[in-house]
mmCIF file of C-alpha atoms and ligand atoms in Angstrom:
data_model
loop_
_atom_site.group_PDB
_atom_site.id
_atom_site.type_symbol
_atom_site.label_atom_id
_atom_site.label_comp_id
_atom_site.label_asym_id
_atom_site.label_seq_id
_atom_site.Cartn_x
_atom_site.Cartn_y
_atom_site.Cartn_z
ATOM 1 C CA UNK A 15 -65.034 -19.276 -62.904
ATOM 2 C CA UNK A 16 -62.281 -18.572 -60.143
ATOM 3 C CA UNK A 17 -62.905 -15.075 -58.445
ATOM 4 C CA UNK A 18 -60.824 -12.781 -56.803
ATOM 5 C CA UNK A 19 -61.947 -10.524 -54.470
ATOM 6 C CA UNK A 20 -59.974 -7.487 -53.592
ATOM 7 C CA UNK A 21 -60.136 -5.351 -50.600
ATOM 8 C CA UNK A 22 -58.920 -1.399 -50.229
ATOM 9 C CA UNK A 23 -59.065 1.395 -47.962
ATOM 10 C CA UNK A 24 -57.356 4.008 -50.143
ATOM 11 C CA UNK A 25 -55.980 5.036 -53.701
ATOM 12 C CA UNK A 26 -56.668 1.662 -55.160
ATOM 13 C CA UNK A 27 -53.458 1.383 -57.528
ATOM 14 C CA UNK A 28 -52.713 -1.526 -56.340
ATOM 15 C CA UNK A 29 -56.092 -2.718 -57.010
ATOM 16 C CA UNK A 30 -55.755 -1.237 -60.472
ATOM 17 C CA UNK A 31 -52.867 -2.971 -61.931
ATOM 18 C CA UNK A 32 -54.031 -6.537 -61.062
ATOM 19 C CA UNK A 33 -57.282 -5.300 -62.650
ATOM 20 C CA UNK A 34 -55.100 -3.851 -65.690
ATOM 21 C CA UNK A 35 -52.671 -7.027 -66.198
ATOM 22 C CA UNK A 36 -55.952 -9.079 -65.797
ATOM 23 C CA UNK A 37 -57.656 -7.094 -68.955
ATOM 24 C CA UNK A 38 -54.375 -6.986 -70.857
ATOM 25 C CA UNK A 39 -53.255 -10.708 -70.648
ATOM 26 C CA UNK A 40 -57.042 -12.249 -70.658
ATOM 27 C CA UNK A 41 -57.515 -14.108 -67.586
ATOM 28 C CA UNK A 42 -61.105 -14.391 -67.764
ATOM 29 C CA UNK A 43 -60.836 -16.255 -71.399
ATOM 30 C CA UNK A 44 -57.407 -17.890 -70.722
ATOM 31 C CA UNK A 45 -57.720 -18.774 -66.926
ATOM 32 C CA UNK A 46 -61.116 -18.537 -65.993
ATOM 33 C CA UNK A 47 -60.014 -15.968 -63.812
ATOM 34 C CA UNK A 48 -61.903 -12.979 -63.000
ATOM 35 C CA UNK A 49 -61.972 -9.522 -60.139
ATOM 36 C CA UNK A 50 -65.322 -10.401 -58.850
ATOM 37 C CA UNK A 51 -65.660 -7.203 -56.883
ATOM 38 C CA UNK A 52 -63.604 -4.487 -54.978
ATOM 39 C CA UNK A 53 -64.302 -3.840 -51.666
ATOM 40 C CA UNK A 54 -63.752 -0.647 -49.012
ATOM 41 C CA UNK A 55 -64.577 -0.192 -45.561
ATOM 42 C CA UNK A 56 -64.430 3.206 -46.672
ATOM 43 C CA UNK A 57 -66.422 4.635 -48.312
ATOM 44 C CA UNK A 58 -65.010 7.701 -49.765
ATOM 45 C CA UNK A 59 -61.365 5.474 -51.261
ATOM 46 C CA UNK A 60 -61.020 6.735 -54.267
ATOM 47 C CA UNK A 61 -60.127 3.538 -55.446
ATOM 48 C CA UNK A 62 -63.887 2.583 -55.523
ATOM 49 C CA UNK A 63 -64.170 5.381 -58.692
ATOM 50 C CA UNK A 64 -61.107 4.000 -60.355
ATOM 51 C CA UNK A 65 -62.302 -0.047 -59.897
ATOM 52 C CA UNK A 66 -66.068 1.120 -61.574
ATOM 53 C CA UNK A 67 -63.870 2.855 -63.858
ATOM 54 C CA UNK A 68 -62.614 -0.638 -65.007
ATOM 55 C CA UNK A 69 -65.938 -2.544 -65.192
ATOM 56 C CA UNK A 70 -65.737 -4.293 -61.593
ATOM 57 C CA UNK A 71 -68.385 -4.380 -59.364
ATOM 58 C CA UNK A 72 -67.549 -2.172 -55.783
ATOM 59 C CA UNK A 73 -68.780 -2.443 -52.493
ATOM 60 C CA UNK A 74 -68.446 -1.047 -48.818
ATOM 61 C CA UNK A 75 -68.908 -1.844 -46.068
ATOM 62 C CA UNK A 76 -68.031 0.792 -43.425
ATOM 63 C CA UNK A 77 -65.785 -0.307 -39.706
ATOM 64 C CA UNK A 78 -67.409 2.563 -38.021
ATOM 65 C CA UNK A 79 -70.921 1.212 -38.302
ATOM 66 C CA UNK A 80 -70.055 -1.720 -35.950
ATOM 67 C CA UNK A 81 -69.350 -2.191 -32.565
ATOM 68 C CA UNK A 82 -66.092 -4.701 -32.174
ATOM 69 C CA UNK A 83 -63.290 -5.881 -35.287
ATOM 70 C CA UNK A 84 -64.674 -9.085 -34.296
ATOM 71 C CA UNK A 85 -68.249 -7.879 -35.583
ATOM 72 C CA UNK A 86 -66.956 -5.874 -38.411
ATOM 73 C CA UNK A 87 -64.755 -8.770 -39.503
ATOM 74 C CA UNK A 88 -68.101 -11.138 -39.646
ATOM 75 C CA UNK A 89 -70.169 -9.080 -41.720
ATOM 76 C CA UNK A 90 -66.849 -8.705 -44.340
ATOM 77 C CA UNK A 91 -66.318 -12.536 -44.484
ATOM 78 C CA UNK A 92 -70.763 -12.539 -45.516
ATOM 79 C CA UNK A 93 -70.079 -9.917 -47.955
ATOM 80 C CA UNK A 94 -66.770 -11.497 -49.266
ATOM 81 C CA UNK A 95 -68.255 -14.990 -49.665
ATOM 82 C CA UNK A 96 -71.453 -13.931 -51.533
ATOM 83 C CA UNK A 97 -69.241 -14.100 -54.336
ATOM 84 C CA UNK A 98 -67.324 -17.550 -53.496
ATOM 85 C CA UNK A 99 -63.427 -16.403 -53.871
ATOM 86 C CA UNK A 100 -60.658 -18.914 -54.643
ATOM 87 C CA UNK A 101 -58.404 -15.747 -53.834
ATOM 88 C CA UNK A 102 -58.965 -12.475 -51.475
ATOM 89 C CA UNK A 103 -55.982 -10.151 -52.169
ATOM 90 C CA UNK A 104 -55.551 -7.295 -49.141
ATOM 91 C CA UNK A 105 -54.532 -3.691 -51.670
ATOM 92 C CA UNK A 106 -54.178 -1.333 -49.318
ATOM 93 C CA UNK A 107 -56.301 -2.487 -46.878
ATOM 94 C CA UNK A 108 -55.325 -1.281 -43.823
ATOM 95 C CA UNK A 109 -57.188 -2.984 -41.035
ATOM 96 C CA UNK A 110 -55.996 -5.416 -38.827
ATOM 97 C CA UNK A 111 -57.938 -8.412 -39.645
ATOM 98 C CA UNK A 112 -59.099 -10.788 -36.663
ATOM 99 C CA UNK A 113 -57.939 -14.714 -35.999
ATOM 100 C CA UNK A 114 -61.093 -16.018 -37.329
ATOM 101 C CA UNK A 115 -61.092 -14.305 -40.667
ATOM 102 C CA UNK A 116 -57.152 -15.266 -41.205
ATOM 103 C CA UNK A 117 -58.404 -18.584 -40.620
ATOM 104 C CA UNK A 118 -61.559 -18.745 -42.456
ATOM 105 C CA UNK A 119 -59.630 -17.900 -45.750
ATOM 106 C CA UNK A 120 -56.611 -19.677 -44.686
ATOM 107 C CA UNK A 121 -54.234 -20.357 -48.307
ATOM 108 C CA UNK A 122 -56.271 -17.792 -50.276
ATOM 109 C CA UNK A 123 -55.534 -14.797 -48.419
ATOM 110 C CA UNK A 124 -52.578 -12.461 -49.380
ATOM 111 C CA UNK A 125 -50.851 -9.188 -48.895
ATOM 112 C CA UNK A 126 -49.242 -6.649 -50.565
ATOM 113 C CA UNK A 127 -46.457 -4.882 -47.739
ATOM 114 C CA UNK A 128 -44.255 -1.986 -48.225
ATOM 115 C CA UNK A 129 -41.111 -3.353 -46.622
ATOM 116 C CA UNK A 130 -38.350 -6.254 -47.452
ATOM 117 C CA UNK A 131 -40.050 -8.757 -44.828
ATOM 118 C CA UNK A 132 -39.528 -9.877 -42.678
ATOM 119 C CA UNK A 133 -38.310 -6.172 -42.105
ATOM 120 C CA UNK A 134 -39.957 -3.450 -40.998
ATOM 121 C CA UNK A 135 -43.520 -4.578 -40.015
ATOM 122 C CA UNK A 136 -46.128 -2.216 -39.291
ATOM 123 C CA UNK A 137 -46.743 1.258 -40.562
ATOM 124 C CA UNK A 138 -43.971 3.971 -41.479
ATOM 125 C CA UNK A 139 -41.911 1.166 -43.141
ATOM 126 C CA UNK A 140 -39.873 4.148 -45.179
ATOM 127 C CA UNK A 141 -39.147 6.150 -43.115
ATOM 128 C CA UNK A 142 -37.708 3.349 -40.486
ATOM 129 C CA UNK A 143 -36.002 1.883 -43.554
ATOM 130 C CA UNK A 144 -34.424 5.311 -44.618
ATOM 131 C CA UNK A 145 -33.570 6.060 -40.541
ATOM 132 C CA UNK A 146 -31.916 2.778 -40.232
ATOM 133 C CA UNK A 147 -29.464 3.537 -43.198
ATOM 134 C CA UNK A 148 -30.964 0.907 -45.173
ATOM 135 C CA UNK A 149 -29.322 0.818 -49.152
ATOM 136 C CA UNK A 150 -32.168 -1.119 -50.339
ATOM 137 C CA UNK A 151 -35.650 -1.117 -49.184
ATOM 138 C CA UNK A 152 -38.686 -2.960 -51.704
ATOM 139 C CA UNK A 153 -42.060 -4.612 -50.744
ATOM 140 C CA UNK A 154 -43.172 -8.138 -50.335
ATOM 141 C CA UNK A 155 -46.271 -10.193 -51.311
ATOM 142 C CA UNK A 156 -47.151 -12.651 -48.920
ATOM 143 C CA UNK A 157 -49.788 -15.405 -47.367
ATOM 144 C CA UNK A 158 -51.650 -13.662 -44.426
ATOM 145 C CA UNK A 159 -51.358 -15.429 -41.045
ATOM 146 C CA UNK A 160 -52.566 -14.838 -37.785
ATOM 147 C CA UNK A 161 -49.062 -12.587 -37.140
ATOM 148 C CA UNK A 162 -49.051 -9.156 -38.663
ATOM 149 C CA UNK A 163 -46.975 -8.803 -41.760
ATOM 150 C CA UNK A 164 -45.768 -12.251 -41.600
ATOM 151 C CA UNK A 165 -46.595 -15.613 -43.664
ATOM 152 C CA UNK A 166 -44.822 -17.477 -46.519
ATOM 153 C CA UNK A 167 -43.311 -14.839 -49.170
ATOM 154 C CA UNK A 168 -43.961 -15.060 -52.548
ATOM 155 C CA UNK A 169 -42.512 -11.934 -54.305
ATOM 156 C CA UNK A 170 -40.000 -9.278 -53.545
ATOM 157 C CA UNK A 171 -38.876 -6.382 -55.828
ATOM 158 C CA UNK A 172 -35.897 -4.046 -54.281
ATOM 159 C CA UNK A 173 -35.400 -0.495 -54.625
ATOM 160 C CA UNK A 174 -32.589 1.202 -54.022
ATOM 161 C CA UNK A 175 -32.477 3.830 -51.484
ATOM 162 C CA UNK A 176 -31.086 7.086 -52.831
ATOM 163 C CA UNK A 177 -29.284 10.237 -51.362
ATOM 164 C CA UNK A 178 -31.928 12.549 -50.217
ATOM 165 C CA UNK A 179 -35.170 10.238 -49.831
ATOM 166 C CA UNK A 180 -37.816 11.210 -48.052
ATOM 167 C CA UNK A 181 -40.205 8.420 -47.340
ATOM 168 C CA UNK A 182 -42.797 10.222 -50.026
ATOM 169 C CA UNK A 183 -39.732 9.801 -52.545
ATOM 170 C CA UNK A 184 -39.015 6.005 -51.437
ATOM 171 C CA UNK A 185 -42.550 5.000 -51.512
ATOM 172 C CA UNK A 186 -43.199 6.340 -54.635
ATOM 173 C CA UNK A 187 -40.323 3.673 -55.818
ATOM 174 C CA UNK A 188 -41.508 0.929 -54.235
ATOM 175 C CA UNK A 189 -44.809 1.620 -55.216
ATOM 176 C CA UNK A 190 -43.580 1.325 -58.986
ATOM 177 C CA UNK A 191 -42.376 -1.946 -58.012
ATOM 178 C CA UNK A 192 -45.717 -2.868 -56.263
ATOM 179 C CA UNK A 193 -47.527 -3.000 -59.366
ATOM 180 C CA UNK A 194 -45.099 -5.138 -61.260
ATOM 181 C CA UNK A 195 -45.352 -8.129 -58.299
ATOM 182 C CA UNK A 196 -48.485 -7.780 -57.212
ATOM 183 C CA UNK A 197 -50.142 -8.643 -60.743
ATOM 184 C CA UNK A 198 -47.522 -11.322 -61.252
ATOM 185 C CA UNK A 199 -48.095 -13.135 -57.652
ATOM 186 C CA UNK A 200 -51.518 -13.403 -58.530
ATOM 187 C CA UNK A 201 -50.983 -15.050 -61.346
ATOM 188 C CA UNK A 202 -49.272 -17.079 -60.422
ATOM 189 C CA UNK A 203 -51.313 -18.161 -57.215
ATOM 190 C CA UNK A 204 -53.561 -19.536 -60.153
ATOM 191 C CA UNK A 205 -51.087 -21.320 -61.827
ATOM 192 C CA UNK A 206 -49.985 -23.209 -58.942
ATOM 193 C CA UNK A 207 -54.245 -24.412 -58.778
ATOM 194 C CA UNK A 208 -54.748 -25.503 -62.793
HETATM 195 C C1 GRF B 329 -49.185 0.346 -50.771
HETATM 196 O O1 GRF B 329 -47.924 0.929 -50.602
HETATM 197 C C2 GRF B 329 -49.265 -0.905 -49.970
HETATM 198 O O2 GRF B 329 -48.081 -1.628 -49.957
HETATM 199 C C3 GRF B 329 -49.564 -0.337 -48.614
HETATM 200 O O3 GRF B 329 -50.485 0.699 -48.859
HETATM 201 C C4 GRF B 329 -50.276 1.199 -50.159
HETATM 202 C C5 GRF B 329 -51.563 1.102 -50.901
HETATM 203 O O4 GRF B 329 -51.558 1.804 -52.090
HETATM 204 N N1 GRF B 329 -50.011 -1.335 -47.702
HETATM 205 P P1 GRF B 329 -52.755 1.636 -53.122
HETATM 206 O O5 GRF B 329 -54.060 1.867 -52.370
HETATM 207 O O6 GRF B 329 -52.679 0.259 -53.713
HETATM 208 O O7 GRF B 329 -52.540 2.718 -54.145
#
């Protein structure tokens, strides 16, 4: 069996539609593919409800409780590898993730990212994207490296950027988009492995 292990701080849909397009197109009896677990580092995300809601197995482990990212990061990679991942997919997780974690699941480590990378790194991606009189905007799946928001790319969607956006009203686009890539990215990050 070929896990996945996903990690979120927040509203988990993300999180849900890889979990959805895993149920819906079989990956555990086609691919040997399954969500091993969901994990938060916090512990009130309500995507922990909505991955328990869909059979997976949840976790936390909370940042405040330790003393230095470097710590924090440590305990994650124990609790991460007690279920062996070929894949750990960041949904929403919004820490900044130390050297020696990017390397320890170097090539199995991706990244959802609300911009059109390598634009608009960072937080507050639609809001710079609708003050810089951008027409499009979109997000990007990528490989996690050592650099924030940066790595090889391996899906886009674009949005357009309409009259009167706010950033609520451009994320909410993009985030429609989010949940068509993510699902397929990960897919086919196990094609690429058969
Ligand atoms: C997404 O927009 C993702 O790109 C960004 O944070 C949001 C997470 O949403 N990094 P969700 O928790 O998957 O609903």
């Amino acid at each position: 069996m070929k896990n996945i292990v996903i990690l979120i701080s927040g509203t988990g849909s993300n999180m849900a539609a890889i979990a959805r397009t895993a149920q819906k197109e079989a990956w555990q009896e086609k691919r040997d593919v399954r969500i091993a677990a969901v994990i938060s580092n916090k512990a009130d995300a309500q995507g922990l409800i909505l991955a328990k809601s869909l059979g997976i197995d949840t976790d936390v482990l909370s940042h405040g409780a330790f003393e230095s990212r470097e710590a924090f990061d440590a305990a994650l990679m124990v609790r991460i590898d007690l279920h062996a991942p070929q894949l750990v997919v960041l949904a929403g997780f919004m820490r900044i993730l130390t050297p020696n974690f990017v390397q320890h699941y170097a090539g199995r480590l991706i990244n959802i990212h609300p911009s059109l990378l390598p634009a608009f790194t960072g937080l507050h991606t639609h809001q710079r994207a609708i003050d810089a009189g951008c027409q499009v905007a979109g997000a990007t799946v990528h490989q996690v490296t050592t650099a924030l928001d940066y790595g090889a790319i391996l899906a886009q969607a674009v949005v357009p950027v309409l009259q009167g956006d706010s950033a609520e009203t451009l994320a909410a686009r993009v985030l429609t988009q989010e949940h068509l890539i993510f699902p397929q990215a990960v897919r086919r990050f196990f094609e690429h492995r058969v």
